[in-house]
Short mmCIF file of C-alpha atoms in Angstrom, two decimals:
data_model
loop_
_atom_site.label_atom_id
_atom_site.label_comp_id
_atom_site.label_asym_id
_atom_site.label_seq_id
_atom_site.Cartn_x
_atom_site.Cartn_y
_atom_site.Cartn_z
CA ILE A 1455 -175.62 -186.13 -81.05
CA ARG A 1456 -176.99 -185.54 -84.47
CA THR A 1457 -174.29 -187.41 -86.14
CA LEU A 1458 -174.37 -190.26 -83.70
CA ASP A 1459 -178.02 -190.61 -83.88
CA ALA A 1460 -178.16 -190.73 -87.66
CA ALA A 1461 -175.51 -193.60 -87.82
CA ILE A 1462 -177.08 -195.52 -84.97
CA PHE A 1463 -180.60 -195.31 -86.13
CA ASP A 1464 -179.38 -196.17 -89.72
CA LEU A 1465 -177.73 -199.24 -88.26
CA ILE A 1466 -180.79 -200.23 -86.28
CA ALA A 1467 -183.02 -199.86 -89.25
CA ARG A 1468 -180.88 -202.01 -91.50
CA ARG A 1469 -180.75 -204.74 -88.69
CA ARG A 1470 -184.59 -204.47 -88.40
CA ARG A 1471 -184.77 -205.42 -92.16
CA ASP A 1472 -182.16 -208.16 -92.00
CA PRO A 1473 -181.89 -209.46 -88.33
CA GLU A 1474 -179.65 -212.42 -89.39
CA MET A 1475 -176.99 -210.11 -90.62
CA ALA A 1476 -174.91 -210.23 -87.51
CA ASP A 1477 -174.35 -211.88 -84.13
CA ASP A 1478 -173.14 -208.94 -81.98
CA LEU A 1479 -174.17 -206.80 -79.11
CA LEU A 1480 -177.09 -205.00 -81.20
CA ALA A 1481 -178.27 -208.48 -82.05
CA MET A 1482 -178.51 -209.55 -78.41
CA LEU A 1483 -180.37 -206.30 -77.49
CA MET A 1484 -182.97 -206.84 -80.25
CA LEU A 1485 -183.64 -210.28 -79.17
CA ALA A 1486 -184.06 -209.23 -75.46
CA ARG A 1487 -187.60 -209.28 -74.24
CA ASP A 1488 -189.30 -207.85 -71.23
CA ALA A 1489 -190.07 -210.52 -68.63
CA GLU A 1490 -193.54 -209.17 -67.98
CA SER A 1491 -194.85 -207.88 -71.19
CA GLY A 1492 -192.72 -209.99 -73.53
CA GLU A 1493 -192.01 -206.79 -75.72
CA GLY A 1494 -188.68 -206.01 -77.14
CA MET A 1495 -186.77 -202.70 -77.11
CA SER A 1496 -188.05 -199.72 -79.28
CA ASP A 1497 -185.56 -198.11 -81.60
CA ARG A 1498 -184.98 -195.38 -79.00
CA GLN A 1499 -184.28 -197.88 -76.32
CA LEU A 1500 -181.71 -199.51 -78.52
CA ARG A 1501 -180.20 -196.38 -79.48
CA ASP A 1502 -179.73 -195.43 -75.72
CA GLU A 1503 -178.04 -198.82 -75.06
CA ILE A 1504 -175.88 -198.51 -78.13
CA ILE A 1505 -174.71 -195.01 -77.68
CA THR A 1506 -173.94 -195.65 -73.87
CA PHE A 1507 -171.75 -198.50 -74.96
CA LEU A 1508 -170.05 -196.45 -77.63
CA ILE A 1509 -169.07 -193.42 -75.37
CA ALA A 1510 -168.38 -195.40 -72.24
CA GLY A 1511 -166.61 -198.09 -73.87
CA HIS A 1512 -164.23 -195.63 -75.93
CA GLU A 1513 -162.95 -193.03 -73.49
CA THR A 1514 -162.72 -195.22 -70.38
CA VAL A 1515 -160.44 -197.94 -71.84
CA ALA A 1516 -158.51 -195.29 -73.64
CA SER A 1517 -157.88 -193.51 -70.39
CA ALA A 1518 -156.85 -196.72 -68.68
CA LEU A 1519 -154.38 -197.63 -71.42
CA VAL A 1520 -152.78 -194.10 -71.05
CA TRP A 1521 -152.15 -194.59 -67.38
CA THR A 1522 -151.00 -198.24 -68.07
CA TRP A 1523 -148.01 -196.86 -70.07
CA TYR A 1524 -147.41 -194.10 -67.69
CA ALA A 1525 -147.03 -196.52 -64.74
CA LEU A 1526 -145.06 -198.97 -66.81
CA SER A 1527 -142.60 -196.27 -67.85
CA LEU A 1528 -141.89 -195.44 -64.14
CA HIS A 1529 -141.50 -199.12 -62.91
CA PRO A 1530 -138.99 -200.81 -65.38
CA ALA A 1531 -139.04 -204.09 -63.34
CA VAL A 1532 -142.67 -204.50 -64.04
CA GLU A 1533 -142.33 -203.41 -67.51
CA ARG A 1534 -139.58 -205.93 -68.02
CA THR A 1535 -141.82 -208.75 -66.46
CA LEU A 1536 -144.68 -207.77 -68.84
CA HIS A 1537 -142.42 -207.94 -71.89
CA GLU A 1538 -140.93 -211.19 -71.00
CA GLU A 1539 -144.52 -212.77 -70.55
CA VAL A 1540 -145.58 -211.27 -73.77
CA ALA A 1541 -142.57 -212.37 -75.77
CA ALA A 1542 -142.68 -215.94 -74.46
CA THR A 1543 -146.43 -216.35 -75.14
CA LEU A 1544 -146.86 -214.50 -78.42
CA ASP A 1545 -143.42 -214.94 -80.03
CA ASP A 1546 -143.96 -213.10 -83.30
CA ARG A 1547 -147.71 -212.94 -83.68
CA PRO A 1548 -150.69 -210.77 -82.52
CA PRO A 1549 -152.64 -211.74 -79.34
CA THR A 1550 -155.98 -213.42 -79.54
CA MET A 1551 -158.71 -214.36 -77.31
CA ASP A 1552 -157.09 -217.67 -76.85
CA ASP A 1553 -154.10 -216.02 -75.33
CA LEU A 1554 -155.82 -214.19 -72.49
CA MET A 1555 -155.30 -217.13 -69.81
CA ARG A 1556 -151.71 -217.22 -70.96
CA LEU A 1557 -151.16 -213.57 -70.13
CA PRO A 1558 -151.80 -213.57 -66.36
CA TYR A 1559 -149.35 -210.83 -65.60
CA THR A 1560 -150.59 -208.68 -68.41
CA ARG A 1561 -154.19 -208.73 -66.75
CA LYS A 1562 -152.55 -208.00 -63.36
CA VAL A 1563 -150.88 -204.89 -64.83
CA VAL A 1564 -154.15 -203.76 -66.17
CA ASP A 1565 -155.92 -204.48 -62.86
CA GLU A 1566 -153.22 -202.47 -60.88
CA THR A 1567 -153.52 -199.53 -63.19
CA LEU A 1568 -157.30 -199.59 -62.75
CA ARG A 1569 -156.68 -199.56 -58.88
CA LEU A 1570 -154.43 -196.52 -58.96
CA TYR A 1571 -156.23 -194.62 -61.99
CA PRO A 1572 -159.95 -195.95 -62.44
CA PRO A 1573 -161.26 -194.08 -65.47
CA SER A 1574 -164.64 -193.84 -63.76
CA TRP A 1575 -163.17 -192.36 -60.64
CA ILE A 1576 -166.35 -191.53 -58.92
CA SER A 1577 -169.99 -192.75 -58.91
CA THR A 1578 -173.32 -192.06 -57.18
CA ARG A 1579 -176.35 -193.92 -55.99
CA ARG A 1580 -179.53 -192.50 -54.41
CA ALA A 1581 -180.95 -194.26 -51.39
CA ILE A 1582 -184.42 -195.57 -51.91
CA ALA A 1583 -185.10 -195.62 -48.27
CA ALA A 1584 -183.48 -194.40 -45.11
CA ASP A 1585 -180.75 -196.63 -43.87
CA THR A 1586 -177.66 -196.76 -41.50
CA ILE A 1587 -174.38 -197.80 -42.90
CA GLY A 1588 -171.32 -197.91 -40.61
CA GLY A 1589 -173.05 -195.92 -38.03
CA TYR A 1590 -174.02 -193.12 -40.41
CA HIS A 1591 -177.61 -192.37 -41.03
CA ILE A 1592 -178.64 -192.14 -44.62
CA PRO A 1593 -181.85 -190.13 -45.32
CA ALA A 1594 -184.23 -191.57 -47.93
CA LYS A 1595 -183.36 -190.06 -51.48
CA ALA A 1596 -179.99 -188.96 -50.18
CA LEU A 1597 -177.30 -189.08 -52.98
CA ILE A 1598 -174.32 -191.29 -51.96
CA VAL A 1599 -171.01 -190.60 -53.69
CA MET A 1600 -168.43 -193.33 -53.85
CA SER A 1601 -164.95 -193.00 -55.16
CA PRO A 1602 -162.90 -195.91 -56.31
CA TYR A 1603 -160.06 -193.54 -56.62
CA LEU A 1604 -159.99 -192.90 -52.79
CA THR A 1605 -161.21 -196.55 -51.88
CA HIS A 1606 -158.22 -198.08 -53.73
CA ARG A 1607 -155.84 -196.17 -51.56
CA ARG A 1608 -157.04 -197.23 -48.20
CA THR A 1609 -154.14 -198.48 -46.24
CA ASP A 1610 -155.88 -201.40 -44.37
CA ASP A 1611 -156.67 -203.04 -47.75
CA TRP A 1612 -153.82 -201.86 -49.84
CA PRO A 1613 -150.25 -201.56 -48.11
CA ASN A 1614 -148.16 -199.14 -49.81
CA PRO A 1615 -151.11 -197.87 -51.66
CA GLU A 1616 -149.36 -195.38 -53.93
CA GLY A 1617 -147.06 -198.07 -55.20
CA PHE A 1618 -147.56 -199.85 -58.56
CA ASP A 1619 -147.38 -203.57 -57.89
CA PRO A 1620 -149.46 -206.06 -60.15
CA GLU A 1621 -148.85 -208.88 -57.70
CA ARG A 1622 -151.52 -207.41 -55.43
CA PHE A 1623 -153.83 -209.27 -57.93
CA SER A 1624 -152.51 -212.73 -57.51
CA PRO A 1625 -155.47 -215.14 -56.74
CA GLU A 1626 -154.41 -215.59 -53.33
CA THR A 1627 -154.11 -212.01 -52.37
CA SER A 1628 -157.26 -210.97 -54.19
CA ALA A 1629 -159.24 -213.63 -52.40
CA ALA A 1630 -158.28 -212.05 -48.99
CA ARG A 1631 -159.56 -208.77 -49.69
CA HIS A 1632 -163.12 -207.38 -49.11
CA ARG A 1633 -165.00 -207.62 -52.39
CA PHE A 1634 -165.64 -203.86 -52.48
CA ALA A 1635 -162.06 -202.82 -51.62
CA TYR A 1636 -161.75 -202.86 -55.43
CA PHE A 1637 -164.51 -201.59 -57.63
CA PRO A 1638 -163.34 -199.99 -60.84
CA PHE A 1639 -166.62 -200.91 -62.55
CA GLY A 1640 -168.85 -200.44 -59.76
CA GLY A 1641 -170.76 -203.27 -58.17
CA GLY A 1642 -174.10 -204.78 -57.23
CA PRO A 1643 -176.89 -204.86 -59.68
CA HIS A 1644 -175.55 -201.63 -61.50
CA LEU A 1645 -172.31 -203.22 -62.31
CA CYS A 1646 -170.81 -201.71 -65.40
CA ILE A 1647 -172.30 -203.72 -68.32
CA GLY A 1648 -168.92 -203.38 -70.24
CA GLN A 1649 -166.74 -204.77 -67.52
CA SER A 1650 -165.67 -208.04 -69.39
CA PHE A 1651 -165.50 -206.33 -72.77
CA ALA A 1652 -163.22 -203.48 -71.34
CA LEU A 1653 -160.91 -205.96 -69.48
CA VAL A 1654 -160.44 -208.07 -72.71
CA GLU A 1655 -160.07 -205.16 -74.86
CA ALA A 1656 -157.46 -203.70 -72.41
CA GLN A 1657 -155.36 -206.80 -71.97
CA LEU A 1658 -155.19 -207.62 -75.63
CA ILE A 1659 -154.11 -204.04 -76.54
CA VAL A 1660 -151.59 -204.04 -73.90
CA ALA A 1661 -150.15 -207.37 -75.07
CA ALA A 1662 -150.40 -206.20 -78.77
CA ILE A 1663 -148.37 -203.04 -78.15
CA ALA A 1664 -146.03 -204.50 -75.89
CA ARG A 1665 -145.09 -207.32 -78.50
CA ARG A 1666 -143.54 -204.63 -80.53
CA TYR A 1667 -143.06 -201.44 -78.80
CA ARG A 1668 -141.68 -199.94 -75.49
CA LEU A 1669 -143.03 -196.51 -74.33
CA ALA A 1670 -141.04 -194.16 -72.17
CA LEU A 1671 -142.30 -190.94 -70.44
CA VAL A 1672 -140.70 -187.83 -72.08
CA PRO A 1673 -138.64 -186.18 -69.19
CA GLY A 1674 -139.43 -182.82 -67.77
CA GLN A 1675 -143.35 -183.36 -67.71
CA GLN A 1676 -145.51 -182.57 -64.60
CA ILE A 1677 -148.14 -185.18 -64.74
CA GLU A 1678 -151.12 -184.39 -62.87
CA VAL A 1679 -154.65 -186.18 -62.88
CA ALA A 1680 -157.65 -184.29 -64.13
CA PRO A 1681 -160.77 -185.72 -62.52
CA LEU A 1682 -163.30 -184.97 -65.15
CA VAL A 1683 -165.95 -187.20 -66.50
CA THR A 1684 -163.07 -189.70 -66.71
CA LEU A 1685 -159.65 -189.63 -64.95
CA ARG A 1686 -157.17 -188.31 -67.66
CA PRO A 1687 -153.78 -186.50 -67.58
CA LYS A 1688 -154.40 -182.71 -66.93
CA GLU A 1689 -152.06 -181.56 -69.72
CA GLY A 1690 -151.88 -184.60 -71.75
CA MET A 1691 -148.84 -187.00 -71.77
CA LEU A 1692 -145.86 -187.21 -74.23
CA MET A 1693 -144.01 -190.44 -74.54
CA HIS A 1694 -141.09 -191.84 -76.66
CA ILE A 1695 -141.95 -194.92 -78.64
CA GLN A 1696 -139.08 -197.55 -79.60
CA ARG A 1697 -139.31 -201.15 -81.10
CA SER A 1698 -138.98 -203.71 -78.48
CA GLU A 1699 -135.62 -205.61 -78.38
CA SER A 1700 -137.08 -208.75 -79.99
CA ASN A 1701 -138.36 -206.91 -82.93
#
């Protein structure tokens, strides 16, 4: 924490001295003003926002990418379709933001991975008042526990829930589902602030790696999920890496 604080507070101090030096998340936070008081964030508030973004945005996406390559290695037809899309779209260059709309299957692969292996596999909310939900009485101040890992496996919303099928996320199929059948980033007013960033990051990284490499699970491993702060492989995951056929 001391190391992180030193780096972040130094960044904030340098930005205070020269607020025009960058156009990024920190700049947006420094420009934000309270609707009632008109005051901006203190250095401590800025630090809290930045450290949340750093920690949450690092481990969660890394975890999702691990499970993406695990799922692809077990489903060669999906992997082949992904590589074909990436090769046809990118040829021999790295992906850019302009390519995101031209890589729809890549995005579906990311979405399906987040369905089966949501890094934030559990979340909580505290009831501000008593309520009744689905016939269950919720006392005031009760802690409500929600798990996308379990909800994403409900058979009434997800046929063959343990299967890996990116086409579940075609526009037509997605539109027919309840909006909270799928919530890897939470929902409502506390929706994860990094959702858009994480999805862009994951899609670009998957495309960038698939452009050049194929990853295959090393045989003989017993892969189990470890539901810690994030969902990760219990004993790690070893994979062979080889160049794609087009490289």
